[in-house]
């Protein structure tokens, strides 16, 4: 049987992989929504962007379901704290995800300009709000969330929605928004032609500049001005899950020190810069598929940077650092993690194979001429 400590580490890596999968797959859906009112100006052009993601958005959300399920089953304490503490922010994200399919489907039900214009902006909001709030959430994780446990391990959360909107968290939100916008721009450049593809390229250049600037400044800010969290007690990777059985201190420069202690983790931010450069060059050279690969690498780099910066923390506590959640003390039992790992080994390849087949079947571009066929392009 696999060692308990190794199982915990494997599930930490799997959780990160699922989050990256969601950001890459559903990220371009959100990015297309953010760009929709700006890259598509005529009704036919806007139907192009809608039909680019119309057949795939629902399947892409499988990654969100898998990620949420992994948190619930593998790290239940993290699920309990984050979903109760960030409740209103999660509600706004879910509202955006619910409004997106409504906008895609209902926009074309009525042909009046006012009706379609209203749904166009609802579609934009359904991408903008989740893209921003996902980054705000990561920013607050790095800052630490205002929670603690009582003696019976009941969660006590002392924050509110507006308390999450700190300057650093909003900067992290800008990183997320630019990252997802770049992803959407690269996808639109690959899947459309004409003015929409051209404007998507321009939007991709702008998103890349914003992403590089915001990501660099966020890294500097985090290294210089944010107190990180450090475990000061001995850790038993195979010990029982008890978030109160450790000591943690906040230290200036602790997040920077984590990279100094593990220099190999610098590969994550380096991947972000490399991916953005590849995406920009590919867009300039009219190689949108390569641009999408580059933006996906940048997306993976951004999320890996946050995860490796926090390691081994999952969610630090700003109220009582000793109550912070780590992958060693917030996980499910050894039996649960083993059973779930077996399910992942069996079903994840099936999901990947089916997804690859779907994208192969839907290959090709969506043009303004093809959307005239409303039987095959209904949105």
Short mmCIF file of N, CA and C in Angstrom, two decimals, residues 136-236:
data_model
loop_
_atom_site.label_atom_id
_atom_site.label_comp_id
_atom_site.label_asym_id
_atom_site.label_seq_id
_atom_site.Cartn_x
_atom_site.Cartn_y
_atom_site.Cartn_z
N UNK A 136 -8.69 36.86 -7.29
CA UNK A 136 -8.85 37.44 -5.96
C UNK A 136 -8.77 36.36 -4.89
N UNK A 137 -9.36 35.20 -5.17
CA UNK A 137 -9.31 34.09 -4.21
C UNK A 137 -7.87 33.63 -3.99
N UNK A 138 -7.11 33.47 -5.07
CA UNK A 138 -5.71 33.06 -4.92
C UNK A 138 -4.91 34.12 -4.15
N UNK A 139 -5.21 35.40 -4.40
CA UNK A 139 -4.52 36.45 -3.67
C UNK A 139 -4.78 36.38 -2.18
N UNK A 140 -6.02 36.09 -1.81
CA UNK A 140 -6.36 35.97 -0.39
C UNK A 140 -5.77 34.73 0.24
N UNK A 141 -5.58 33.68 -0.55
CA UNK A 141 -4.92 32.49 -0.01
C UNK A 141 -3.47 32.84 0.36
N UNK A 142 -2.79 33.60 -0.49
CA UNK A 142 -1.42 34.00 -0.19
C UNK A 142 -1.35 34.94 1.01
N UNK A 143 -2.36 35.78 1.16
CA UNK A 143 -2.40 36.69 2.31
C UNK A 143 -2.79 35.98 3.60
N UNK A 144 -3.59 34.92 3.48
CA UNK A 144 -4.14 34.24 4.64
C UNK A 144 -5.59 34.64 4.83
N UNK A 145 -6.44 33.68 5.12
CA UNK A 145 -7.87 33.92 5.29
C UNK A 145 -8.20 34.09 6.77
N UNK A 146 -9.19 34.94 7.10
CA UNK A 146 -9.52 35.20 8.50
C UNK A 146 -10.41 34.11 9.11
N UNK A 147 -9.81 32.96 9.39
CA UNK A 147 -10.57 31.87 9.99
C UNK A 147 -9.76 31.25 11.12
N UNK A 148 -10.47 30.51 11.96
CA UNK A 148 -9.83 29.70 13.01
C UNK A 148 -10.80 28.60 13.38
N UNK A 149 -10.32 27.66 14.18
CA UNK A 149 -11.15 26.55 14.64
C UNK A 149 -11.39 26.69 16.14
N UNK A 150 -12.57 26.23 16.59
CA UNK A 150 -12.76 26.14 18.03
C UNK A 150 -12.26 24.77 18.51
N UNK A 151 -12.48 24.46 19.77
CA UNK A 151 -11.94 23.21 20.34
C UNK A 151 -12.55 21.97 19.71
N UNK A 152 -13.71 22.11 19.08
CA UNK A 152 -14.36 20.96 18.43
C UNK A 152 -14.18 20.98 16.91
N UNK A 153 -13.22 21.80 16.46
CA UNK A 153 -12.88 21.92 15.04
C UNK A 153 -14.01 22.49 14.20
N UNK A 154 -14.90 23.27 14.83
CA UNK A 154 -15.87 24.03 14.05
C UNK A 154 -15.19 25.27 13.49
N UNK A 155 -15.52 25.62 12.25
CA UNK A 155 -14.87 26.74 11.59
C UNK A 155 -15.50 28.06 12.05
N UNK A 156 -14.65 29.00 12.42
CA UNK A 156 -15.08 30.36 12.76
C UNK A 156 -14.43 31.30 11.75
N UNK A 157 -15.26 31.95 10.93
CA UNK A 157 -14.76 32.84 9.89
C UNK A 157 -15.17 34.26 10.22
N UNK A 158 -14.23 35.20 10.19
CA UNK A 158 -14.50 36.56 10.64
C UNK A 158 -14.33 37.60 9.54
N UNK A 159 -14.50 37.19 8.30
CA UNK A 159 -14.36 38.12 7.19
C UNK A 159 -15.67 38.32 6.45
N UNK A 160 -15.63 39.14 5.39
CA UNK A 160 -16.79 39.34 4.53
C UNK A 160 -16.29 39.55 3.10
N UNK A 161 -17.22 39.70 2.17
CA UNK A 161 -16.86 39.81 0.76
C UNK A 161 -15.95 40.99 0.49
N UNK A 162 -16.29 42.15 1.05
CA UNK A 162 -15.50 43.35 0.76
C UNK A 162 -14.12 43.28 1.41
N UNK A 163 -14.00 42.51 2.48
CA UNK A 163 -12.70 42.33 3.10
C UNK A 163 -11.74 41.54 2.23
N UNK A 164 -12.28 40.81 1.24
CA UNK A 164 -11.43 40.05 0.31
C UNK A 164 -10.82 40.94 -0.76
N UNK A 165 -11.41 42.13 -0.95
CA UNK A 165 -11.00 42.99 -2.07
C UNK A 165 -9.88 43.94 -1.64
N UNK A 166 -8.79 43.38 -1.16
CA UNK A 166 -7.62 44.17 -0.79
C UNK A 166 -6.80 44.49 -2.05
N UNK A 167 -5.90 45.47 -1.96
CA UNK A 167 -5.12 45.82 -3.16
C UNK A 167 -4.34 44.64 -3.75
N UNK A 168 -3.69 43.83 -2.91
CA UNK A 168 -2.93 42.71 -3.46
C UNK A 168 -3.85 41.68 -4.08
N UNK A 169 -4.98 41.42 -3.43
CA UNK A 169 -5.93 40.45 -3.98
C UNK A 169 -6.48 40.93 -5.32
N UNK A 170 -6.76 42.22 -5.46
CA UNK A 170 -7.23 42.75 -6.74
C UNK A 170 -6.14 42.66 -7.80
N UNK A 171 -4.88 42.85 -7.39
CA UNK A 171 -3.78 42.67 -8.33
C UNK A 171 -3.73 41.23 -8.81
N UNK A 172 -3.90 40.28 -7.88
CA UNK A 172 -3.95 38.87 -8.28
C UNK A 172 -5.15 38.62 -9.20
N UNK A 173 -6.25 39.33 -8.95
CA UNK A 173 -7.40 39.22 -9.84
C UNK A 173 -7.08 39.72 -11.24
N UNK A 174 -6.29 40.79 -11.32
CA UNK A 174 -5.87 41.30 -12.63
C UNK A 174 -4.98 40.30 -13.36
N UNK A 175 -4.10 39.63 -12.61
CA UNK A 175 -3.28 38.57 -13.22
C UNK A 175 -4.17 37.49 -13.82
N UNK A 176 -5.16 37.04 -13.05
CA UNK A 176 -6.07 36.01 -13.52
C UNK A 176 -6.86 36.48 -14.73
N UNK A 177 -7.37 37.70 -14.68
CA UNK A 177 -8.17 38.24 -15.79
C UNK A 177 -7.33 38.34 -17.07
N UNK A 178 -6.10 38.83 -16.96
CA UNK A 178 -5.23 38.94 -18.14
C UNK A 178 -4.86 37.56 -18.67
N UNK A 179 -4.59 36.63 -17.77
CA UNK A 179 -4.24 35.26 -18.17
C UNK A 179 -5.38 34.61 -18.95
N UNK A 180 -6.59 34.73 -18.44
CA UNK A 180 -7.75 34.12 -19.09
C UNK A 180 -8.09 34.85 -20.39
N UNK A 181 -7.91 36.16 -20.42
CA UNK A 181 -8.16 36.91 -21.65
C UNK A 181 -7.19 36.50 -22.74
N UNK A 182 -5.92 36.31 -22.39
CA UNK A 182 -4.93 35.83 -23.36
C UNK A 182 -5.33 34.45 -23.88
N UNK A 183 -5.79 33.60 -22.99
CA UNK A 183 -6.23 32.26 -23.40
C UNK A 183 -7.40 32.36 -24.39
N UNK A 184 -8.36 33.21 -24.10
CA UNK A 184 -9.50 33.38 -25.00
C UNK A 184 -9.09 34.00 -26.32
N UNK A 185 -8.15 34.95 -26.30
CA UNK A 185 -7.70 35.59 -27.53
C UNK A 185 -7.00 34.59 -28.44
N UNK A 186 -6.15 33.75 -27.87
CA UNK A 186 -5.46 32.75 -28.67
C UNK A 186 -6.44 31.75 -29.27
N UNK A 187 -7.45 31.36 -28.51
CA UNK A 187 -8.45 30.42 -29.03
C UNK A 187 -9.27 31.05 -30.15
N UNK A 188 -9.68 32.29 -29.98
CA UNK A 188 -10.43 32.98 -31.03
C UNK A 188 -9.58 33.15 -32.29
N UNK A 189 -8.31 33.46 -32.12
CA UNK A 189 -7.42 33.61 -33.28
C UNK A 189 -7.30 32.30 -34.04
N UNK A 190 -7.36 31.18 -33.31
CA UNK A 190 -7.24 29.87 -33.96
C UNK A 190 -8.54 29.40 -34.59
N UNK A 191 -9.67 29.81 -34.04
CA UNK A 191 -10.96 29.25 -34.47
C UNK A 191 -11.77 30.17 -35.36
N UNK A 192 -11.32 31.40 -35.60
CA UNK A 192 -12.09 32.32 -36.44
C UNK A 192 -11.19 32.88 -37.54
N UNK A 193 -11.82 33.62 -38.45
CA UNK A 193 -11.12 34.29 -39.53
C UNK A 193 -11.57 35.74 -39.61
N UNK A 194 -10.87 36.51 -40.43
CA UNK A 194 -11.30 37.86 -40.72
C UNK A 194 -11.13 38.82 -39.56
N UNK A 195 -12.04 39.82 -39.47
CA UNK A 195 -11.89 40.86 -38.45
C UNK A 195 -11.87 40.33 -37.02
N UNK A 196 -12.66 39.30 -36.73
CA UNK A 196 -12.68 38.77 -35.36
C UNK A 196 -11.31 38.21 -34.98
N UNK A 197 -10.71 37.44 -35.86
CA UNK A 197 -9.38 36.88 -35.60
C UNK A 197 -8.34 37.98 -35.46
N UNK A 198 -8.43 39.02 -36.31
CA UNK A 198 -7.46 40.12 -36.25
C UNK A 198 -7.58 40.87 -34.92
N UNK A 199 -8.80 41.19 -34.53
CA UNK A 199 -8.99 41.90 -33.26
C UNK A 199 -8.59 41.03 -32.08
N UNK A 200 -8.82 39.71 -32.18
CA UNK A 200 -8.42 38.80 -31.11
C UNK A 200 -6.90 38.81 -30.94
N UNK A 201 -6.17 38.89 -32.05
CA UNK A 201 -4.71 38.98 -31.96
C UNK A 201 -4.28 40.24 -31.23
N UNK A 202 -4.89 41.37 -31.59
CA UNK A 202 -4.56 42.63 -30.91
C UNK A 202 -4.88 42.54 -29.42
N UNK A 203 -6.03 41.96 -29.09
CA UNK A 203 -6.40 41.79 -27.68
C UNK A 203 -5.41 40.88 -26.97
N UNK A 204 -4.92 39.86 -27.69
CA UNK A 204 -3.93 38.95 -27.11
C UNK A 204 -2.64 39.67 -26.78
N UNK A 205 -2.18 40.56 -27.66
CA UNK A 205 -0.97 41.33 -27.38
C UNK A 205 -1.14 42.18 -26.12
N UNK A 206 -2.29 42.85 -26.02
CA UNK A 206 -2.55 43.70 -24.85
C UNK A 206 -2.65 42.87 -23.58
N UNK A 207 -3.36 41.73 -23.65
CA UNK A 207 -3.49 40.86 -22.48
C UNK A 207 -2.12 40.33 -22.04
N UNK A 208 -1.25 40.01 -23.00
CA UNK A 208 0.08 39.51 -22.67
C UNK A 208 0.90 40.56 -21.93
N UNK A 209 0.81 41.81 -22.39
CA UNK A 209 1.55 42.89 -21.72
C UNK A 209 1.05 43.07 -20.29
N UNK A 210 -0.27 43.09 -20.14
CA UNK A 210 -0.85 43.26 -18.79
C UNK A 210 -0.47 42.08 -17.90
N UNK A 211 -0.51 40.86 -18.45
CA UNK A 211 -0.18 39.68 -17.66
C UNK A 211 1.26 39.73 -17.19
N UNK A 212 2.19 40.05 -18.08
CA UNK A 212 3.60 40.11 -17.68
C UNK A 212 3.83 41.18 -16.61
N UNK A 213 3.22 42.36 -16.80
CA UNK A 213 3.42 43.44 -15.84
C UNK A 213 2.79 43.11 -14.49
N UNK A 214 1.54 42.62 -14.50
CA UNK A 214 0.85 42.33 -13.25
C UNK A 214 1.49 41.15 -12.52
N UNK A 215 1.87 40.11 -13.26
CA UNK A 215 2.50 38.93 -12.65
C UNK A 215 3.84 39.30 -12.02
N UNK A 216 4.63 40.13 -12.72
CA UNK A 216 5.93 40.55 -12.19
C UNK A 216 5.76 41.40 -10.95
N UNK A 217 4.83 42.35 -10.99
CA UNK A 217 4.63 43.22 -9.83
C UNK A 217 4.05 42.44 -8.65
N UNK A 218 3.14 41.50 -8.94
CA UNK A 218 2.59 40.68 -7.85
C UNK A 218 3.70 39.86 -7.19
N UNK A 219 4.62 39.32 -8.00
CA UNK A 219 5.73 38.57 -7.43
C UNK A 219 6.62 39.45 -6.57
N UNK A 220 6.90 40.65 -7.04
CA UNK A 220 7.73 41.58 -6.26
C UNK A 220 7.02 41.97 -4.96
N UNK A 221 5.73 42.29 -5.07
CA UNK A 221 4.94 42.69 -3.90
C UNK A 221 4.90 41.55 -2.88
N UNK A 222 4.65 40.34 -3.36
CA UNK A 222 4.58 39.21 -2.45
C UNK A 222 5.89 38.92 -1.76
N UNK A 223 6.98 39.10 -2.49
CA UNK A 223 8.30 38.82 -1.91
C UNK A 223 8.74 39.88 -0.92
N UNK A 224 8.35 41.14 -1.16
CA UNK A 224 8.87 42.24 -0.34
C UNK A 224 7.93 42.71 0.76
N UNK A 225 6.63 42.63 0.52
CA UNK A 225 5.69 43.31 1.41
C UNK A 225 4.65 42.43 2.08
N UNK A 226 4.67 41.14 1.80
CA UNK A 226 3.67 40.25 2.40
C UNK A 226 4.36 39.27 3.33
N UNK A 227 3.86 39.16 4.54
CA UNK A 227 4.38 38.18 5.49
C UNK A 227 3.90 36.79 5.09
N UNK A 228 4.86 35.88 4.89
CA UNK A 228 4.50 34.51 4.58
C UNK A 228 4.34 33.68 5.83
N UNK A 229 4.09 32.39 5.64
CA UNK A 229 3.83 31.48 6.75
C UNK A 229 4.88 30.38 6.74
N UNK A 230 5.35 30.03 7.94
CA UNK A 230 6.41 29.03 8.07
C UNK A 230 6.04 28.03 9.16
N UNK A 231 6.14 26.75 8.83
CA UNK A 231 5.97 25.70 9.84
C UNK A 231 7.19 25.67 10.75
N UNK A 232 6.96 25.74 12.05
CA UNK A 232 8.08 25.73 12.99
C UNK A 232 8.13 24.46 13.84
N UNK A 233 7.13 23.61 13.70
CA UNK A 233 7.12 22.35 14.45
C UNK A 233 7.42 21.20 13.51
N UNK A 234 7.81 20.08 14.08
CA UNK A 234 8.10 18.90 13.27
C UNK A 234 6.83 18.40 12.60
N UNK A 235 6.97 17.89 11.38
CA UNK A 235 5.82 17.41 10.61
C UNK A 235 5.96 15.92 10.38
N UNK A 236 4.90 15.18 10.68
CA UNK A 236 4.85 13.77 10.36
C UNK A 236 3.95 13.60 9.14
#
